[in-house]
Coordinates of C-alpha atoms in Angstrom, one line a residue:
X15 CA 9.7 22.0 -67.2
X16 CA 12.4 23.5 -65.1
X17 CA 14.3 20.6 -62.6
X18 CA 13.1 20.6 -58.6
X19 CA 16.4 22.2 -56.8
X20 CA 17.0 19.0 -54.4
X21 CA 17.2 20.5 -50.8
X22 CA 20.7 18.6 -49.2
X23 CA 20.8 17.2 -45.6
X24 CA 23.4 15.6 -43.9
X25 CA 23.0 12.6 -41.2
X26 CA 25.8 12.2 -38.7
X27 CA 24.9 8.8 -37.6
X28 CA 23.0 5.5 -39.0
X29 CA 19.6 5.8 -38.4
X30 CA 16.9 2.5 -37.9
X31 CA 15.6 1.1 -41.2
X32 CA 12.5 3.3 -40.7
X33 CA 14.1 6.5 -40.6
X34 CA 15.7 5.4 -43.8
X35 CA 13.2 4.9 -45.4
X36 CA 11.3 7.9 -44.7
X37 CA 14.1 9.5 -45.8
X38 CA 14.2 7.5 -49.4
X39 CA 10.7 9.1 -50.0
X40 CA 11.4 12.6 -49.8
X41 CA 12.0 12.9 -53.2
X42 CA 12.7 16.6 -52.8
X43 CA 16.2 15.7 -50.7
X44 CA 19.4 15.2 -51.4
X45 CA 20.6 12.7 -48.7
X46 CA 24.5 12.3 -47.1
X47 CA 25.0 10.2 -44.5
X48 CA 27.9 9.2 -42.6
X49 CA 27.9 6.0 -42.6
X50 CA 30.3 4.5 -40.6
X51 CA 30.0 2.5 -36.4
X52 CA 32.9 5.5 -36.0
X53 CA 31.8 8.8 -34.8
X54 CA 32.2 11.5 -37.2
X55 CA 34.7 14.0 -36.8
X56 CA 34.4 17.5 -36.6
X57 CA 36.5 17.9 -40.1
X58 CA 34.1 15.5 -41.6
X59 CA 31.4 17.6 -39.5
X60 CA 32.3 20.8 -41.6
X61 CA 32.5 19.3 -44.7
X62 CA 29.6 17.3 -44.8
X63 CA 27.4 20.5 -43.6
X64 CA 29.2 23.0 -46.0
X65 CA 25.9 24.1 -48.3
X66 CA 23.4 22.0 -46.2
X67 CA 19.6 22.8 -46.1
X68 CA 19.2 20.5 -42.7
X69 CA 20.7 18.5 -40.7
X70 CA 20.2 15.1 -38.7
X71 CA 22.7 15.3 -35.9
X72 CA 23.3 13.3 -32.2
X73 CA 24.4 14.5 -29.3
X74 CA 28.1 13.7 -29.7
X75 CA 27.9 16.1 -32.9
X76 CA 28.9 19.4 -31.3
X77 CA 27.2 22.4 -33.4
X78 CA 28.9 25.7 -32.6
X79 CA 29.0 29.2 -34.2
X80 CA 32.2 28.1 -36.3
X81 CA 30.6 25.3 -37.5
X82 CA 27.2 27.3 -38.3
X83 CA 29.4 29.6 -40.4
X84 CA 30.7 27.1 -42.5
X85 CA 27.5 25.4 -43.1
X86 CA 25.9 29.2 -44.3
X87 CA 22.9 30.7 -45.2
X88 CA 21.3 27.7 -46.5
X89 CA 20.9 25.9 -43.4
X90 CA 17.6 26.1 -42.6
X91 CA 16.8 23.3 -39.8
X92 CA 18.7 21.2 -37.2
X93 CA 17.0 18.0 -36.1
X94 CA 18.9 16.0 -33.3
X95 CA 18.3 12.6 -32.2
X96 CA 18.0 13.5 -28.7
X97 CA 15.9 14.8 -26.0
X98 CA 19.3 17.3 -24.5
X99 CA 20.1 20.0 -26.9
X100 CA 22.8 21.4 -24.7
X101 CA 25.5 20.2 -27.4
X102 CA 24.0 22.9 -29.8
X103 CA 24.7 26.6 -29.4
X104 CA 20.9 28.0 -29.0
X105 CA 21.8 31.3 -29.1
X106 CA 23.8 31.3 -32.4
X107 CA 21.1 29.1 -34.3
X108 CA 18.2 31.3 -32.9
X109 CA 20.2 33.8 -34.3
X110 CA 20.1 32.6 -37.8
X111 CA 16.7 31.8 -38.1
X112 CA 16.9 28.0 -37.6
X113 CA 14.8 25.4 -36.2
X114 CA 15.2 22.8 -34.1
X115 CA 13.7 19.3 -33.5
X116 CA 14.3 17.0 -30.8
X117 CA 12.5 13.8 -29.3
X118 CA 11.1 14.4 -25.9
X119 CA 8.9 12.0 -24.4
X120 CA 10.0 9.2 -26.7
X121 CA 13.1 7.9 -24.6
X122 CA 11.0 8.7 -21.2
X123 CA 10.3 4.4 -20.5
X124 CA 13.3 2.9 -22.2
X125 CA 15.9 5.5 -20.0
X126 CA 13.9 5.1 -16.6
X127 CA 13.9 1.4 -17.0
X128 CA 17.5 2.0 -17.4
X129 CA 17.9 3.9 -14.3
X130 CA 16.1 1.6 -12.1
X131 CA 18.3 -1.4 -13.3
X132 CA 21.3 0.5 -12.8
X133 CA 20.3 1.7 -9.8
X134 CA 19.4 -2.3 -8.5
X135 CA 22.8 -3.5 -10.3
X136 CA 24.7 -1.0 -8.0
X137 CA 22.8 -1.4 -4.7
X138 CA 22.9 -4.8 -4.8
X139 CA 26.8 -5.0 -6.3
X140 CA 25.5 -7.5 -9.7
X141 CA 29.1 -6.5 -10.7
X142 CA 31.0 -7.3 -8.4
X143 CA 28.7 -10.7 -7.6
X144 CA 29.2 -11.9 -11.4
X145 CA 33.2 -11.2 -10.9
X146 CA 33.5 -13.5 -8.0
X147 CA 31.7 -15.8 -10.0
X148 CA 33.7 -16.3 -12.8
X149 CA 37.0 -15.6 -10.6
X150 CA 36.4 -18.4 -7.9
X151 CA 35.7 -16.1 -5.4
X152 CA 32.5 -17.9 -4.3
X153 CA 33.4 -20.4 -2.2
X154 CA 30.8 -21.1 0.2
X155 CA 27.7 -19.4 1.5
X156 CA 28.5 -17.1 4.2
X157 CA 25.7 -14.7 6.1
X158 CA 27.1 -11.3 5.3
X159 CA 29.1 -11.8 2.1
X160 CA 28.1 -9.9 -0.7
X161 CA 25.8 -7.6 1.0
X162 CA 24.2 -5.0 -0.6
X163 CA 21.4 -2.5 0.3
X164 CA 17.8 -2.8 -0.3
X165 CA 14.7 -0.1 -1.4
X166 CA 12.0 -1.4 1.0
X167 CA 11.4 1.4 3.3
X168 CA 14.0 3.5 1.5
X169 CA 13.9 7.5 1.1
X170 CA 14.5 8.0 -2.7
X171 CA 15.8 11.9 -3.8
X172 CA 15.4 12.4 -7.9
X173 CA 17.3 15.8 -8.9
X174 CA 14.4 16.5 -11.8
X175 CA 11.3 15.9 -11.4
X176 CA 10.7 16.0 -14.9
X177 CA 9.0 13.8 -17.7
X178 CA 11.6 11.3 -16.7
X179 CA 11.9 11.6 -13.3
X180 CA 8.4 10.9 -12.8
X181 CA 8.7 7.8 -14.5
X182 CA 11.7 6.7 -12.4
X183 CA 9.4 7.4 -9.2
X184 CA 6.7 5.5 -11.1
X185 CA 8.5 2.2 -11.1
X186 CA 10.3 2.6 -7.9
X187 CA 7.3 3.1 -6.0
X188 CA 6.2 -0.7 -6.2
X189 CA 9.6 -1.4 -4.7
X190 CA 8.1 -0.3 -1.0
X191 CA 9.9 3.1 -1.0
X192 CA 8.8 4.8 1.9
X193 CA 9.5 8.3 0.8
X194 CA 10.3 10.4 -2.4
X195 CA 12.2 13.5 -2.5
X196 CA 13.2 15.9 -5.0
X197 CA 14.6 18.9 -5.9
X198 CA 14.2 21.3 -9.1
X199 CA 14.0 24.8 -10.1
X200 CA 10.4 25.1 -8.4
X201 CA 7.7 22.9 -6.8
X202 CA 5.7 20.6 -8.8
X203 CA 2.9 19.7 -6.5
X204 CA 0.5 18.1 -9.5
X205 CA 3.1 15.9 -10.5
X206 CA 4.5 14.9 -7.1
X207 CA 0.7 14.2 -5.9
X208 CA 0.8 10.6 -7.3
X209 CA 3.9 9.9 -5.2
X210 CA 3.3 11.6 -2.4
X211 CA 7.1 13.2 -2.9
X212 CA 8.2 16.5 -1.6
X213 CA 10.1 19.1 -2.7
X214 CA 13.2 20.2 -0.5
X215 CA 16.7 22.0 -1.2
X216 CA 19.4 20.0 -2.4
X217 CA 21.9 19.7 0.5
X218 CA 18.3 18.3 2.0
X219 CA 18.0 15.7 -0.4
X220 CA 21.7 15.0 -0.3
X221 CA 21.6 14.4 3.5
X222 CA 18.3 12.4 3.7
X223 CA 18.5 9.9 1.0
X224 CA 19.3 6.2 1.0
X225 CA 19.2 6.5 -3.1
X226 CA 20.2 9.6 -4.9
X227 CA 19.0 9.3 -9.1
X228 CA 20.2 12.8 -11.4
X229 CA 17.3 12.5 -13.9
X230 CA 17.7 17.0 -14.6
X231 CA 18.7 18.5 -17.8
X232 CA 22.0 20.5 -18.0
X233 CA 22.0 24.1 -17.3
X234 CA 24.1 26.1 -16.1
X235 CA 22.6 25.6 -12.9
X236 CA 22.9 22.5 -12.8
X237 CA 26.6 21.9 -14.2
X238 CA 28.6 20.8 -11.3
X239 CA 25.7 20.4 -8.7
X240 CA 27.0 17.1 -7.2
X241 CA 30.5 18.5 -6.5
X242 CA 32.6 17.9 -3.1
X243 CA 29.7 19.5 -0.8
X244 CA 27.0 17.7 -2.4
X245 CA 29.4 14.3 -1.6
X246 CA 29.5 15.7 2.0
X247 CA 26.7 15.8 2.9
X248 CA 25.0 12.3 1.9
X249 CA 24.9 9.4 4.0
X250 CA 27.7 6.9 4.3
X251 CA 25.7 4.2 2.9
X252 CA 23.9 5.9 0.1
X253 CA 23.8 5.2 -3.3
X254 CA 24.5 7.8 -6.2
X255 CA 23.1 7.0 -9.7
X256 CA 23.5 9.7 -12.8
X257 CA 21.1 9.2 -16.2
X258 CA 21.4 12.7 -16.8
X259 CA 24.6 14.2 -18.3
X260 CA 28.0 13.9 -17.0
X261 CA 28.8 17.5 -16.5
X262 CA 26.2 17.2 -13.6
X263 CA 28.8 15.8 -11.6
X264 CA 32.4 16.3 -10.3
X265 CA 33.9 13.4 -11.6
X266 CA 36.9 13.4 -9.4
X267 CA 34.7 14.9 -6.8
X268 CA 32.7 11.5 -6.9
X269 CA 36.2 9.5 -7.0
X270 CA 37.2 10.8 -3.7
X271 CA 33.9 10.3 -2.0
X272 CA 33.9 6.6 -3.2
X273 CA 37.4 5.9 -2.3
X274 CA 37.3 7.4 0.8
X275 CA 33.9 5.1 1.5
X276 CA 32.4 9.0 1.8
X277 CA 29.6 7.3 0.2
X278 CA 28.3 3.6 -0.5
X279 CA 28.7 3.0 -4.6
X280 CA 27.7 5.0 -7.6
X281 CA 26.3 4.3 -11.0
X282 CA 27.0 6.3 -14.0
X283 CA 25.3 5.9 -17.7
X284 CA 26.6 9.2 -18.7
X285 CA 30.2 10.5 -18.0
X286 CA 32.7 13.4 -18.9
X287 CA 34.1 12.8 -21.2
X288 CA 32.1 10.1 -23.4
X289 CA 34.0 7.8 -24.0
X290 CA 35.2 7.3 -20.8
X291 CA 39.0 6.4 -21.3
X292 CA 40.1 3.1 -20.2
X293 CA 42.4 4.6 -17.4
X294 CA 40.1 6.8 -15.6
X295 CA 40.5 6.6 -12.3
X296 CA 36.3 5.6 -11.4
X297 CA 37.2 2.8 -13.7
X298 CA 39.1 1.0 -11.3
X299 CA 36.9 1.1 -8.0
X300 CA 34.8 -2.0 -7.5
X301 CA 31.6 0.3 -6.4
X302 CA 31.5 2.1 -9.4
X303 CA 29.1 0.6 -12.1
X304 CA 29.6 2.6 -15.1
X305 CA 27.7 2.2 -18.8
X306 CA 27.9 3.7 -22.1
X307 CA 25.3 6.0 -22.5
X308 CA 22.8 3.0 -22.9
X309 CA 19.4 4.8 -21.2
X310 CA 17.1 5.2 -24.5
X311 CA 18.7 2.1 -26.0
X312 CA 16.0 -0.5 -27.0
X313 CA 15.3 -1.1 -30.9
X314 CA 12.0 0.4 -30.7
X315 CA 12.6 3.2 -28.3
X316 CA 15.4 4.2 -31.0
X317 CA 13.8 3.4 -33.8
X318 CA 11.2 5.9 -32.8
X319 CA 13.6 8.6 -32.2
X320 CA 15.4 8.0 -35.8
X321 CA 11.6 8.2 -36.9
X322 CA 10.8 11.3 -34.9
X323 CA 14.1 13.1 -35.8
X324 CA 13.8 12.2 -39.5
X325 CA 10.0 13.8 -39.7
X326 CA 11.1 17.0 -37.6
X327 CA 13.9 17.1 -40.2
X328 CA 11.6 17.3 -43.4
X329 CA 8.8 18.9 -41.9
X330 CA 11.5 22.2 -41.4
X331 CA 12.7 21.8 -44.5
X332 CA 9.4 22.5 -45.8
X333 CA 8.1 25.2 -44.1
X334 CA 5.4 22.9 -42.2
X335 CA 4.9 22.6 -38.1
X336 CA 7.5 20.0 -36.8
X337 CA 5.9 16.8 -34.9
X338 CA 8.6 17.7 -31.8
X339 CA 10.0 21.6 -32.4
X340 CA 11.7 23.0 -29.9
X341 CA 10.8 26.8 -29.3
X342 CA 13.6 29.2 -29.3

């Protein structure tokens, strides 16, 4: 009997126990995984995928045309652990003939809950409430200390009235928002129906909304939409939260409008770059809330992405539809 050739794939990350294990059963893989809390670098990167038949990458994991040369003709699929595929260069691996899976829809709940607390952390400055807390700032009640601002009657704008958008909306809505705005490449009257939202330009939404959310993809349409302008012309007292990508925004665009009190606060799960370094200037303003990249992370909402990503992974590998393909 003539040995089964073992296909090899190569994981950039840890994955849940789950994914693991589904992994351990495909008898017909060779499995590499980096397994370290440090991100992989892009010489490890090349090495790992030199000869590779798939693999399992994050959105850190930048896959360019140099890097899809050394990896060569064997490389068959690309499954990332992500719903943005905007670090992978689409046009080279449509090019070559390989797929790609992703996980929509699975991160939708976990990162909208994440927006609306970060959005309610910034708003009502948790922050800065817990520092003067543990600092012995709080001394005394006193009527106006520590104000923040509220969403009852509010006028919310969402950039992206996508899958997650919506859901942001969704869970809002009970909050007594009065009215919902977005913006987008076109209308989307079906979905805007439940919340009664309507769809205006974006120096519209900018200069009519108490609470601004970024919920799009990146695009090159969107790369640098909140820039200096978009700062301009919001409100003094409105709030700025981003769950989409940092490349959305103008970094030191956003600086200037919150040190110059251009606008109220801002709240950022996703910078440029990620890591933020320590010394960045947003890190030092007091209404700046800014986390990790933290929006899909529960256990179970990542455990079903490792899940989702490791399937996608073996069902291109053999030739069979992918639970979550993205169409090139």
């Amino acid at each position: 009997m003539r040995p089964v050739r073992l296909m090899k794939v190569f994981i950039t990350c840890r994955i849940s126990p789950e994914g693991r294990a589904a992994l351990a059963r495909a008898s017909d893989c060779e499995v590499e995984q980096w397994d370290s809390e440090e991100p992989i670098t892009y010489k490890d990167l090349e090495r790992g995928l030199t000869g590779a038949h798939g693999l399992l990458c994050i959105l850190s994991n930048r896959v360019d045309k140099k890097l899809l040369d050394t990896a060569g003709a064997n490389l068959k699929v690309i499954s990332t652990l992500s719903v943005g595929v905007d670090h992978l260069a689409l046009d080279e691996i449509k090019k070559r003939g390989i797929r790609v899976g992703y996980t929509p829809d699975v991160l939708t709940d976990a990162t909208a809950e994440l927006a609306v607390s970060l959005l309610l952390t910034t708003c009502r400055r948790l922050p800065e409430a817990i520092g003067e807390v543990k600092n012995g700032g709080w001394t005394s009640w006193q009527p106006l200390w520590m104000c923040g601002y509220g969403l009852t009657e509010s006028t919310v704008g969402i950039i992206g009235l996508g899958r997650i958008g919506q859901a942001i909306a969704r869970r809002l809505k009970p909050f007594g928002v009065q009215r919902f705005l977005y913006t987008g490449r076109q209308p989307k009257p079906k979905e805007a129906a439940e919340f009664q939202a309507e769809f205006v330009t974006t120096p519209q939404l900018a200069a009519a909304s108490d609470f601004i959310i970024v919920a799009c993809s990146l695009t090159p349409a969107t790369k640098g939409l909140c820039n200096k302008d978009f700062f301009q012309q919001m409100k003094k007292t409105a709030v700025f939260v981003n769950i989409s990508r940092g490349d959305v925004v103008n970094q030191d665009d956003l600086y200037q409008a919150l040190v110059s009190n251009q606008i109220a606060a801002a709240g950022l799960d996703v910078t440029t770059p990620e890591p933020l370094p320590t010394n960045h200037p947003l890190l030092t303003l007091k209404n700046c809330v800014i986390l990790p990249h933290i929006g899909s992370a529960t256990y179970a909402t990542r455990n079903t992405m490792s899940l989702l990503a490791v399937n996608n992974l073996l069902a291109g590998l053999r030739g069979e539809p992918m639970p979550s393909e993205l169409k090139l």
